[in-house]
Short mmCIF file of C-alpha atoms in Angstrom, two decimals:
data_model
loop_
_atom_site.label_atom_id
_atom_site.label_comp_id
_atom_site.label_asym_id
_atom_site.label_seq_id
_atom_site.Cartn_x
_atom_site.Cartn_y
_atom_site.Cartn_z
CA MET U 1 9.23 109.60 -14.85
CA LEU U 2 11.24 109.09 -11.67
CA LEU U 3 12.86 112.50 -11.27
CA GLY U 4 9.99 114.74 -12.36
CA ARG U 5 10.81 118.27 -13.58
CA THR U 6 14.58 118.50 -13.45
CA LEU U 7 17.17 121.24 -13.75
CA PHE U 8 20.61 120.11 -14.97
CA ILE U 9 23.45 122.53 -14.17
CA ASN U 10 26.99 122.13 -15.47
CA ALA U 11 30.10 124.30 -15.50
CA LYS U 12 31.05 125.98 -18.74
CA HIS U 13 33.92 124.19 -20.41
CA PRO U 14 35.33 123.76 -23.93
CA ASN U 15 33.44 121.23 -26.04
CA ALA U 16 36.44 119.01 -26.78
CA THR U 17 37.36 118.17 -23.18
CA GLY U 18 36.77 114.94 -21.31
CA ALA U 19 34.62 116.86 -18.81
CA ALA U 20 32.35 118.05 -21.63
CA VAL U 21 31.94 114.47 -22.88
CA ILE U 22 30.89 113.24 -19.43
CA SER U 23 28.60 116.23 -18.85
CA ASP U 24 26.76 115.48 -22.09
CA ARG U 25 26.55 111.81 -21.09
CA ASN U 26 25.09 112.77 -17.72
CA PHE U 27 22.56 115.09 -19.33
CA LYS U 28 21.43 112.30 -21.62
CA LEU U 29 21.10 109.90 -18.67
CA ILE U 30 19.02 112.36 -16.67
CA SER U 31 16.90 113.29 -19.70
CA GLU U 32 15.69 109.71 -19.98
CA SER U 33 14.46 109.71 -16.37
CA THR U 34 12.51 112.99 -16.17
CA THR U 35 9.15 114.40 -17.21
CA LYS U 36 10.87 117.57 -18.40
CA ILE U 37 14.47 118.77 -18.24
CA PHE U 38 16.14 122.16 -18.40
CA ARG U 39 19.87 122.80 -18.78
CA LEU U 40 21.98 125.70 -17.55
CA SER U 41 25.70 126.31 -17.87
CA ILE U 42 27.42 128.61 -15.38
CA ASP U 43 30.95 129.83 -14.72
CA ILE U 44 32.99 128.89 -11.70
CA THR U 45 34.34 132.07 -10.08
CA LEU U 46 37.87 130.66 -10.31
CA SER U 47 37.68 130.96 -14.10
CA ASP U 48 38.22 134.73 -13.75
CA PHE U 49 39.82 135.86 -10.50
CA LYS U 50 39.81 139.57 -11.36
CA ALA U 51 36.16 139.74 -12.41
CA ASN U 52 35.04 137.77 -9.33
CA ILE U 53 37.43 139.15 -6.73
CA PHE U 54 34.68 139.88 -4.16
CA GLU U 55 33.16 136.39 -4.45
CA VAL U 56 36.54 134.64 -4.38
CA PHE U 57 38.37 136.55 -1.67
CA PHE U 58 35.60 137.90 0.58
CA LEU U 59 32.72 135.42 0.28
CA ARG U 60 35.00 132.52 -0.70
CA ASN U 61 32.31 131.18 -3.03
CA LEU U 62 32.79 129.35 -6.31
CA VAL U 63 29.30 130.08 -7.66
CA LYS U 64 28.39 133.76 -8.04
CA THR U 65 25.57 135.23 -5.95
CA TYR U 66 23.94 136.55 -9.12
CA ASP U 67 23.83 133.06 -10.63
CA ILE U 68 22.44 131.56 -7.42
CA ASN U 69 19.62 134.10 -7.26
CA SER U 70 18.75 133.51 -10.91
CA ILE U 71 18.73 129.74 -10.40
CA LEU U 72 16.56 129.93 -7.28
CA LYS U 73 14.04 132.05 -9.17
CA PHE U 74 14.07 129.57 -12.06
CA ILE U 75 13.51 126.63 -9.70
CA LYS U 76 10.47 128.32 -8.16
CA ASP U 77 9.03 129.64 -11.43
CA GLU U 78 9.35 126.28 -13.21
CA ASN U 79 8.30 124.14 -10.24
CA ILE U 80 11.56 122.16 -10.38
CA GLN U 81 11.50 118.95 -8.36
CA CYS U 82 15.09 117.77 -8.85
CA VAL U 83 18.42 119.47 -9.50
CA PHE U 84 21.40 117.64 -10.97
CA LEU U 85 24.66 119.44 -10.14
CA ASP U 86 27.25 118.30 -12.64
CA ASN U 87 30.20 119.61 -10.66
CA SER U 88 31.43 119.07 -7.11
CA LEU U 89 32.41 122.77 -6.84
CA PHE U 90 28.78 123.95 -6.78
CA GLY U 91 28.71 123.67 -2.98
CA ASN U 92 27.40 127.13 -2.11
CA LEU U 93 24.69 126.69 -4.77
CA ALA U 94 23.63 123.35 -3.23
CA LYS U 95 23.50 125.05 0.17
CA GLU U 96 21.21 127.86 -1.02
CA ILE U 97 18.91 125.48 -2.88
CA LYS U 98 18.39 123.39 0.26
CA ARG U 99 17.86 126.48 2.40
CA ASN U 100 15.32 128.08 0.06
CA VAL U 101 13.56 125.06 -1.51
CA PRO U 102 14.32 122.14 0.83
CA GLU U 103 11.83 119.83 -0.89
CA VAL U 104 13.96 119.75 -4.07
CA TYR U 105 16.14 116.67 -4.50
CA ILE U 106 19.81 117.30 -5.32
CA LEU U 107 22.05 114.83 -7.14
CA SER U 108 25.71 115.87 -7.34
CA PHE U 109 28.26 114.34 -9.68
CA PHE U 110 32.00 114.31 -9.00
CA HIS U 111 33.93 114.37 -12.29
CA ASN U 112 36.87 113.91 -9.98
CA VAL U 113 37.72 114.84 -6.42
CA GLU U 114 38.74 118.42 -7.10
CA TYR U 115 40.61 118.71 -3.80
CA SER U 116 42.85 115.80 -4.79
CA TYR U 117 43.13 117.09 -8.35
CA PHE U 118 44.38 120.51 -7.22
CA LYS U 119 46.89 118.92 -4.85
CA GLU U 120 48.29 117.06 -7.87
CA LEU U 121 48.09 120.16 -10.05
CA ILE U 122 50.26 122.13 -7.62
CA LYS U 123 53.05 119.58 -8.17
CA VAL U 124 53.03 120.41 -11.89
CA SER U 125 52.05 124.09 -12.03
CA LYS U 126 53.98 125.25 -8.92
CA LYS U 127 51.73 128.35 -8.81
CA ILE U 128 51.33 129.93 -5.37
CA HIS U 129 47.69 130.95 -5.86
CA HIS U 130 46.72 127.29 -6.27
CA TRP U 131 47.26 126.85 -2.51
CA TYR U 132 44.46 129.36 -1.85
CA THR U 133 42.38 127.65 -4.53
CA LEU U 134 42.83 124.39 -2.61
CA LEU U 135 41.10 125.90 0.44
CA LEU U 136 38.17 127.15 -1.64
CA VAL U 137 37.81 123.80 -3.37
CA LYS U 138 37.68 121.86 -0.11
CA LYS U 139 35.04 124.22 1.29
CA ALA U 140 32.92 123.85 -1.85
CA GLU U 141 33.12 120.07 -1.92
CA ARG U 142 32.21 119.84 1.77
CA GLN U 143 29.08 121.90 1.06
CA THR U 144 28.20 119.79 -1.97
CA ILE U 145 28.35 116.63 0.13
CA LYS U 146 26.44 118.12 3.06
CA TYR U 147 23.51 119.45 1.04
CA SER U 148 23.09 116.76 -1.63
CA ASN U 149 20.62 113.89 -1.40
CA TRP U 150 22.76 111.60 -3.56
CA LEU U 151 26.41 111.60 -4.59
CA LEU U 152 27.69 110.14 -7.85
CA ALA U 153 31.32 109.47 -8.78
CA LEU U 154 33.35 108.19 -11.72
CA ASN U 155 35.33 105.41 -10.10
CA ASN U 156 36.21 103.51 -6.93
CA ARG U 157 39.32 105.60 -6.27
CA ASP U 158 37.28 108.82 -6.20
CA SER U 159 34.66 107.12 -4.03
CA ALA U 160 37.33 106.12 -1.52
CA ASP U 161 38.86 109.60 -1.75
CA ILE U 162 35.52 111.22 -0.94
CA LYS U 163 35.11 108.91 2.04
CA MET U 164 38.63 109.65 3.29
CA ASN U 165 38.47 113.45 2.84
CA TYR U 166 34.84 114.08 3.74
CA GLY U 167 33.57 111.01 5.60
CA LYS U 168 30.68 110.30 3.22
CA ASN U 169 29.91 107.30 1.02
CA VAL U 170 29.09 107.74 -2.66
CA ASP U 171 25.67 106.38 -3.67
CA ILE U 172 26.52 105.18 -7.18
CA ILE U 173 29.56 104.97 -9.45
CA LEU U 174 29.03 105.89 -13.10
CA PRO U 175 32.30 105.40 -15.00
CA THR U 176 33.29 107.09 -18.25
CA THR U 177 31.16 105.94 -21.16
CA PHE U 178 30.67 106.73 -24.83
CA SER U 179 27.83 106.21 -27.25
CA ASP U 180 29.17 103.82 -29.86
CA GLN U 181 30.63 105.62 -32.90
CA TYR U 182 32.85 102.84 -34.16
CA ASP U 183 32.70 102.00 -37.86
CA GLY U 184 34.36 98.62 -38.41
CA VAL U 185 34.29 98.90 -42.20
CA LYS U 186 35.87 102.36 -42.11
CA SER U 187 38.50 101.17 -39.65
CA GLU U 188 39.54 98.28 -41.90
CA ARG U 189 39.65 100.53 -44.95
CA VAL U 190 41.95 103.06 -43.25
CA GLU U 191 44.26 100.41 -41.78
CA ALA U 192 46.80 100.26 -44.59
CA LYS U 193 49.84 98.05 -44.34
CA SER U 194 52.88 100.12 -43.40
CA ASP U 195 56.26 99.64 -41.80
CA ILE U 196 55.69 102.83 -39.82
CA LEU U 197 54.00 102.38 -36.44
CA LYS U 198 51.57 105.25 -35.96
CA LEU U 199 51.19 106.46 -32.35
CA LEU U 200 48.42 108.76 -31.14
CA PHE U 201 48.20 110.95 -28.05
CA VAL U 202 44.80 112.53 -27.35
CA GLY U 203 44.18 115.19 -24.73
CA SER U 204 43.19 118.81 -24.17
CA TYR U 205 45.84 121.40 -23.39
CA PHE U 206 46.13 121.36 -19.60
CA PRO U 207 49.07 120.71 -17.25
CA PRO U 208 48.96 116.89 -16.75
CA ASN U 209 48.62 116.31 -20.51
CA ILE U 210 51.34 118.83 -21.35
CA PHE U 211 53.68 117.30 -18.78
CA GLY U 212 52.93 113.79 -20.01
CA ILE U 213 53.49 114.34 -23.72
CA ASP U 214 56.59 116.49 -23.12
CA TRP U 215 58.00 113.66 -20.99
CA PHE U 216 57.19 111.10 -23.70
CA ILE U 217 58.76 113.15 -26.50
CA LYS U 218 61.89 113.78 -24.44
CA ASN U 219 62.38 110.35 -22.89
CA ILE U 220 60.78 107.83 -25.23
CA MET U 221 60.80 109.03 -28.83
CA PRO U 222 64.62 109.34 -29.21
CA SER U 223 65.10 105.80 -27.89
CA ILE U 224 62.70 103.96 -30.20
CA LYS U 225 64.58 102.16 -32.96
CA ARG U 226 61.65 101.05 -35.11
CA GLN U 227 60.00 103.53 -37.45
CA VAL U 228 57.24 105.45 -35.68
CA GLN U 229 55.08 108.51 -36.32
CA LEU U 230 53.53 110.34 -33.37
CA TYR U 231 50.38 112.46 -33.68
CA VAL U 232 49.45 114.78 -30.79
CA VAL U 233 45.77 115.69 -31.02
CA GLY U 234 43.85 118.02 -28.74
CA SER U 235 42.70 121.61 -28.65
CA GLY U 236 45.62 123.92 -27.85
CA PHE U 237 48.45 121.59 -28.86
CA GLU U 238 48.63 123.11 -32.35
CA SER U 239 50.62 126.00 -30.81
CA HIS U 240 52.65 123.94 -28.33
CA GLN U 241 56.36 124.60 -28.74
CA ILE U 242 59.02 121.90 -28.36
CA LYS U 243 62.69 122.61 -28.99
CA ASN U 244 64.41 120.52 -31.65
CA ILE U 245 61.24 118.53 -32.36
CA GLN U 246 61.80 115.41 -34.45
CA ASP U 247 60.39 115.09 -37.96
CA ASN U 248 58.29 112.10 -36.93
CA ILE U 249 56.29 114.11 -34.38
CA LYS U 250 53.28 116.08 -35.56
CA MET U 251 51.56 118.53 -33.20
CA VAL U 252 48.10 118.38 -34.76
CA GLY U 253 46.05 120.17 -32.12
CA ALA U 254 42.30 120.67 -32.59
CA VAL U 255 40.57 118.50 -35.20
CA HIS U 256 37.07 118.37 -36.62
CA ASP U 257 36.81 114.57 -36.58
CA LEU U 258 38.82 112.81 -33.87
CA GLY U 259 37.69 109.44 -35.18
CA GLU U 260 39.80 109.86 -38.31
CA TYR U 261 42.95 109.92 -36.17
CA TYR U 262 41.93 106.86 -34.19
CA TYR U 263 41.38 104.94 -37.43
CA LEU U 264 44.71 106.21 -38.78
CA SER U 265 46.66 105.13 -35.69
CA ASP U 266 47.93 101.71 -34.61
CA LEU U 267 48.48 102.44 -30.94
CA ILE U 268 47.28 104.98 -28.36
CA ILE U 269 49.77 106.27 -25.80
CA ALA U 270 48.69 107.70 -22.44
CA PRO U 271 51.73 108.87 -20.42
CA ILE U 272 49.68 110.55 -17.67
CA PHE U 273 51.23 110.91 -14.21
CA HIS U 274 48.92 113.32 -12.38
CA GLY U 275 45.19 113.76 -12.01
CA SER U 276 41.96 112.43 -10.58
CA GLY U 277 38.80 110.89 -11.97
CA MET U 278 39.03 108.74 -15.12
CA LYS U 279 40.80 109.47 -18.38
CA THR U 280 38.13 109.56 -21.10
CA LYS U 281 40.74 108.95 -23.81
CA VAL U 282 41.08 105.33 -22.60
CA ALA U 283 37.36 104.52 -22.97
CA GLU U 284 37.36 106.32 -26.31
CA ALA U 285 40.30 104.24 -27.56
CA LEU U 286 38.51 101.06 -26.48
CA MET U 287 35.45 102.16 -28.44
CA TYR U 288 37.59 102.74 -31.55
CA ASN U 289 39.21 99.31 -31.08
CA ARG U 290 42.70 100.65 -30.51
CA PRO U 291 45.17 99.26 -27.92
CA ILE U 292 46.55 101.59 -25.26
CA PHE U 293 49.97 101.79 -23.63
CA GLY U 294 49.64 103.92 -20.52
CA THR U 295 50.69 104.65 -16.97
CA ARG U 296 48.89 103.52 -13.83
CA GLU U 297 47.21 106.94 -13.63
CA ALA U 298 45.93 106.60 -17.20
CA PHE U 299 44.18 103.31 -16.38
CA GLU U 300 42.86 104.42 -12.98
CA GLY U 301 39.22 103.48 -12.57
CA TYR U 302 39.16 100.97 -15.44
CA GLU U 303 38.25 97.54 -14.12
CA ILE U 304 39.57 95.47 -17.02
CA ASP U 305 42.37 93.04 -17.80
CA ILE U 306 44.91 95.52 -19.18
CA THR U 307 46.93 92.79 -20.89
CA THR U 308 44.05 92.19 -23.33
CA ILE U 309 43.76 95.84 -24.39
CA GLY U 310 47.30 97.17 -24.09
CA SER U 311 50.06 97.50 -21.55
CA LEU U 312 50.69 99.12 -18.19
CA CYS U 313 53.96 101.05 -18.46
CA ARG U 314 55.58 101.79 -15.11
CA ASP U 315 58.57 103.71 -16.47
CA LYS U 316 60.24 104.82 -19.70
CA PHE U 317 61.84 101.41 -20.20
CA ASP U 318 58.41 99.75 -20.28
CA PHE U 319 57.19 102.23 -22.89
CA ILE U 320 60.28 101.72 -25.07
CA LYS U 321 60.27 97.91 -24.81
CA ASN U 322 56.53 97.56 -25.40
CA ILE U 323 56.51 99.89 -28.39
CA GLU U 324 59.48 98.09 -29.93
CA GLU U 325 57.73 94.74 -29.54
CA PHE U 326 54.22 95.92 -30.44
CA GLU U 327 52.11 93.62 -32.61
CA PRO U 328 48.38 94.37 -33.12
CA SER U 329 47.46 90.69 -32.93
CA LEU U 330 48.52 90.61 -29.26
CA TYR U 331 45.63 92.87 -28.23
CA THR U 332 42.10 91.82 -29.14
CA GLY U 333 39.96 92.74 -26.14
CA MET U 334 39.27 96.43 -26.76
CA ARG U 335 35.76 96.23 -28.19
CA ASP U 336 34.61 93.62 -25.65
CA ALA U 337 35.92 95.78 -22.80
CA TYR U 338 34.08 98.78 -24.19
CA LEU U 339 30.77 97.03 -24.88
CA ASN U 340 30.68 95.22 -21.53
CA ASN U 341 31.79 98.08 -19.31
CA TYR U 342 31.94 101.51 -20.94
CA SER U 343 29.12 101.72 -23.45
CA TYR U 344 26.33 104.18 -22.78
CA GLU U 345 23.70 101.44 -22.69
CA THR U 346 25.48 99.58 -19.88
CA ILE U 347 25.61 102.62 -17.60
CA ARG U 348 22.08 103.73 -18.49
CA ASP U 349 20.69 100.41 -17.23
CA LYS U 350 22.74 100.72 -14.04
CA PHE U 351 21.50 104.26 -13.40
CA ILE U 352 17.85 103.38 -13.99
CA PHE U 353 18.16 100.42 -11.60
CA PHE U 354 19.62 102.79 -8.99
CA LEU U 355 16.77 105.28 -9.36
CA ASN U 356 14.14 102.56 -9.14
CA ALA U 357 15.69 101.33 -5.90
CA GLU U 358 15.80 104.86 -4.41
CA PHE U 359 12.22 105.80 -5.35
CA GLU U 360 10.43 102.48 -4.75
#
């Protein structure tokens, strides 16, 4: 196969996050283009400042020296020919791989531009230590770009951001995709006639999602006159506290089968104002044939006619008006948008074409 013996390295993250979904997608893509593949998951030093104080504050590295030495030994022992770095913060690892085994090819994937993401995060978190984190992140991403053979990104915005911040072009864009899990029969069976419009918010418990759903509950829910029920699904939200929460808001949190909530719901809401990369919840909603009302940030990176799959809401008045006037028959393009642009098969073919062109 094109890539030979390959080592895939990703950062440790909870299974239910968008990053985990894309990491698994990337692993599957790479697996289909190698003679043999190995997978390692490592911690970023930022995940535990106290335990990694020497690495973070003295070496200013985001991958631990111990992990680097172990990985270099593994590469040599297993005769690895290609390394796929599934995180743009693995810069000092990329540097050491190229210094010690320069013949190994390195592909690096940007889930987002972490430098831009942390700049946005500071606006929400307002934590002083994030300013120091910003410096470490920029150093790491510069190293990733310098020592990689090929760069991969999620969308055109991130590609342009990489060019602007680091002066390097991305080699291929691989947007968010899902393997098809939609069950049309099950969807029709669950869709019972009801006067209550069922809204669904999906997202893991991190600042942009918390800010977005808090804003929606405070600014939108009290102003909607039609009967609605809002479900908030995502690991961590089961313990999220909101003062004077309305009876028609259910903080569900972690669930075993997310598909059940997509089938239950009429409309997906995505009030996201900060971030980078692509929002996996949008592609997932398209797969489950559910319309989406979201902000510009929520739809960033999706090259589709939004009017066929939902609505772009620029402010609270757009959300209120569109929800009040919502009719399912107005939005029929979700499955086509998914199948033509965000299915696994579509991106697999694009990636294989890219590899063939690079190795011909």
